[in-house]
mmCIF file of C-alpha atoms in Angstrom:
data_model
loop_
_atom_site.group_PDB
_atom_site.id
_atom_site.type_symbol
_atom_site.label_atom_id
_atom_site.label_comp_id
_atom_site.label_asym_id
_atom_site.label_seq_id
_atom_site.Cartn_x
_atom_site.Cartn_y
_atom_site.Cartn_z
ATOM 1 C CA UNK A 126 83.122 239.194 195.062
ATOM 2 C CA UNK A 127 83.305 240.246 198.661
ATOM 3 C CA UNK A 128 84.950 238.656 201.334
ATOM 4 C CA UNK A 129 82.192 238.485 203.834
ATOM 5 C CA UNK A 130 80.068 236.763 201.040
ATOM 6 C CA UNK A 131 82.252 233.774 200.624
ATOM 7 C CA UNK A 132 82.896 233.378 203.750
ATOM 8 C CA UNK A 133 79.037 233.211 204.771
ATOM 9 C CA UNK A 134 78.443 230.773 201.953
ATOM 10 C CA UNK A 135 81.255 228.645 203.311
ATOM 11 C CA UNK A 136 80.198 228.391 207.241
ATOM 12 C CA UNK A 137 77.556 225.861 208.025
ATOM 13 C CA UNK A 138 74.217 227.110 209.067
ATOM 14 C CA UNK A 139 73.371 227.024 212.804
ATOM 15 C CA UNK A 140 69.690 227.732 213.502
ATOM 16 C CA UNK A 141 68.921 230.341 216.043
ATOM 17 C CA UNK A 142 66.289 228.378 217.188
ATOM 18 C CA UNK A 143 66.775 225.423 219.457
ATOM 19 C CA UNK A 144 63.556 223.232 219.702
ATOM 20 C CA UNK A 145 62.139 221.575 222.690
ATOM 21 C CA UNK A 146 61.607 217.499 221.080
ATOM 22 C CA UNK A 147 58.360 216.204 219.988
ATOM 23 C CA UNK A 148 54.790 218.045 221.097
ATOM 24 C CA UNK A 149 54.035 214.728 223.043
ATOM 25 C CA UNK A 150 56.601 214.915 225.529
ATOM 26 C CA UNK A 151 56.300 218.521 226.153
ATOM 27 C CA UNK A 152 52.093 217.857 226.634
ATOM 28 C CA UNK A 153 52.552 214.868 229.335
ATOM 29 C CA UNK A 154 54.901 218.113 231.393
ATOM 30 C CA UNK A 155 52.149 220.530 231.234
ATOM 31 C CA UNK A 156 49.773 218.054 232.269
ATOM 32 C CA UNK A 157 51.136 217.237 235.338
ATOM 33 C CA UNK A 158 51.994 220.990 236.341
ATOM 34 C CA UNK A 159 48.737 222.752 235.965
ATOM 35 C CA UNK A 160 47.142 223.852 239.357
ATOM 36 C CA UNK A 161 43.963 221.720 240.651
ATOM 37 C CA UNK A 162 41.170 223.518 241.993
ATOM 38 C CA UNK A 163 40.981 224.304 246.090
ATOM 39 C CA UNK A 164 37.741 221.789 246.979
ATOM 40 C CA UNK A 165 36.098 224.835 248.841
ATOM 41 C CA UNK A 166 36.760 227.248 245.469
ATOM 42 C CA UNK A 167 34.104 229.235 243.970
ATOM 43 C CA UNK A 168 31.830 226.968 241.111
ATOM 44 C CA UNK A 169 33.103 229.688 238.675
ATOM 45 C CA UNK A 170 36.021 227.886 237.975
ATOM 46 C CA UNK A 171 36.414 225.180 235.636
ATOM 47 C CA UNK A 172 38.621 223.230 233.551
ATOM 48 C CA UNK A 173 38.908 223.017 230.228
ATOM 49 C CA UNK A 174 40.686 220.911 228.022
ATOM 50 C CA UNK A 175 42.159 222.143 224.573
ATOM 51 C CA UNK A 176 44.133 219.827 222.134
ATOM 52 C CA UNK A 177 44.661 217.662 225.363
ATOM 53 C CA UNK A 178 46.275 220.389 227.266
ATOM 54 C CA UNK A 179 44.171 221.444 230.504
ATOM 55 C CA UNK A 180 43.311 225.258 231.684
ATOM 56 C CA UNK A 181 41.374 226.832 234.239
ATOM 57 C CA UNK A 182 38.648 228.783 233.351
ATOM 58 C CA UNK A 183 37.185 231.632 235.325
ATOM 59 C CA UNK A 184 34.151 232.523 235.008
ATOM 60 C CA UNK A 185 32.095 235.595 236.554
ATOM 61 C CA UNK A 186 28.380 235.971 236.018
ATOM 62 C CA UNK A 187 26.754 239.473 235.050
ATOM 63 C CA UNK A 188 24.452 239.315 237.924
ATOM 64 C CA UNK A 189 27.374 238.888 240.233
ATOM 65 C CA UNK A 190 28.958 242.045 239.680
ATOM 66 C CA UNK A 191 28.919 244.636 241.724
ATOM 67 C CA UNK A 192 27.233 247.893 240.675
ATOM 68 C CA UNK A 193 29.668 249.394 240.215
ATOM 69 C CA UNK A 194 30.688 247.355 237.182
ATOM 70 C CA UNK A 195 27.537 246.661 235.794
ATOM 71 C CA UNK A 196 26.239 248.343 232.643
ATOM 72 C CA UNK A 197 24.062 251.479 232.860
ATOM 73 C CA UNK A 198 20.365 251.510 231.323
ATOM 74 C CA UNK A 199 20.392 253.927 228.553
ATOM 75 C CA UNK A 200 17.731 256.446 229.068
ATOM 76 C CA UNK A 201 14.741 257.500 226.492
ATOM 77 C CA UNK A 202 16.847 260.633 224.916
ATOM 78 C CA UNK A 203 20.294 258.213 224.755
ATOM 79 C CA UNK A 204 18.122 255.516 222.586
ATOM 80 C CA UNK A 205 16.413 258.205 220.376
ATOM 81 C CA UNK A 206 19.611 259.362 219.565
ATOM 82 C CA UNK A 207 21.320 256.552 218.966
ATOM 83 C CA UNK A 208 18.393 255.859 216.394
ATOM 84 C CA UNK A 209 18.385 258.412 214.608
ATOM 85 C CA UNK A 210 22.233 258.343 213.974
ATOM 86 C CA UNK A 211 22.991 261.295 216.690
ATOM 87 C CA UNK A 212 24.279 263.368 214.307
ATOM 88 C CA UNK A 213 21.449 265.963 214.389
ATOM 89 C CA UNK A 214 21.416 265.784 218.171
ATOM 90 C CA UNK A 215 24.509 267.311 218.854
ATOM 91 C CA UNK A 216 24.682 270.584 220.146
#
């Protein structure tokens, strides 16, 4: 038998891991850390609670992006070919 092998079956195992306790303590720290909303902040935000843990949410509206970032309307040709599979289309 080899040498390494009895000597890892002889040491005691020590976990690479080191955990934190139990989830409720580590909840009750989050809690009280999380960022409140500036009073004169946008109505975008919100908070949202998941499993009892608290995030903030933004959220942006289509019709208040810019132009820039809104979507194109497809034109006539664009839907034809996407409905006719736009394989015969291509030149």
């Amino acid at each position: 038998m080899n040498p390494s092998r009895v000597r890892f079956a002889l040491q005691k195992h020590v976990p690479l891991i080191k955990f934190l306790g139990p989830r409720s303590k580590l909840r009750k720290e989050l809690v009280d850390s999380i960022p409140k909303p500036h009073p004169t902040a946008p109505k975008g935000q919100r908070l949202i609670t998941i499993n009892g843990a608290i995030y903030q949410k933004l959220v942006i509206e289509h019709s208040d992006l810019p132009e820039k970032y809104k979507r194109k309307a497809l034109s006539f040709e664009e839907i034809e070919t996407i409905d006719s599979g736009g394989a015969s289309l291509i030149r």
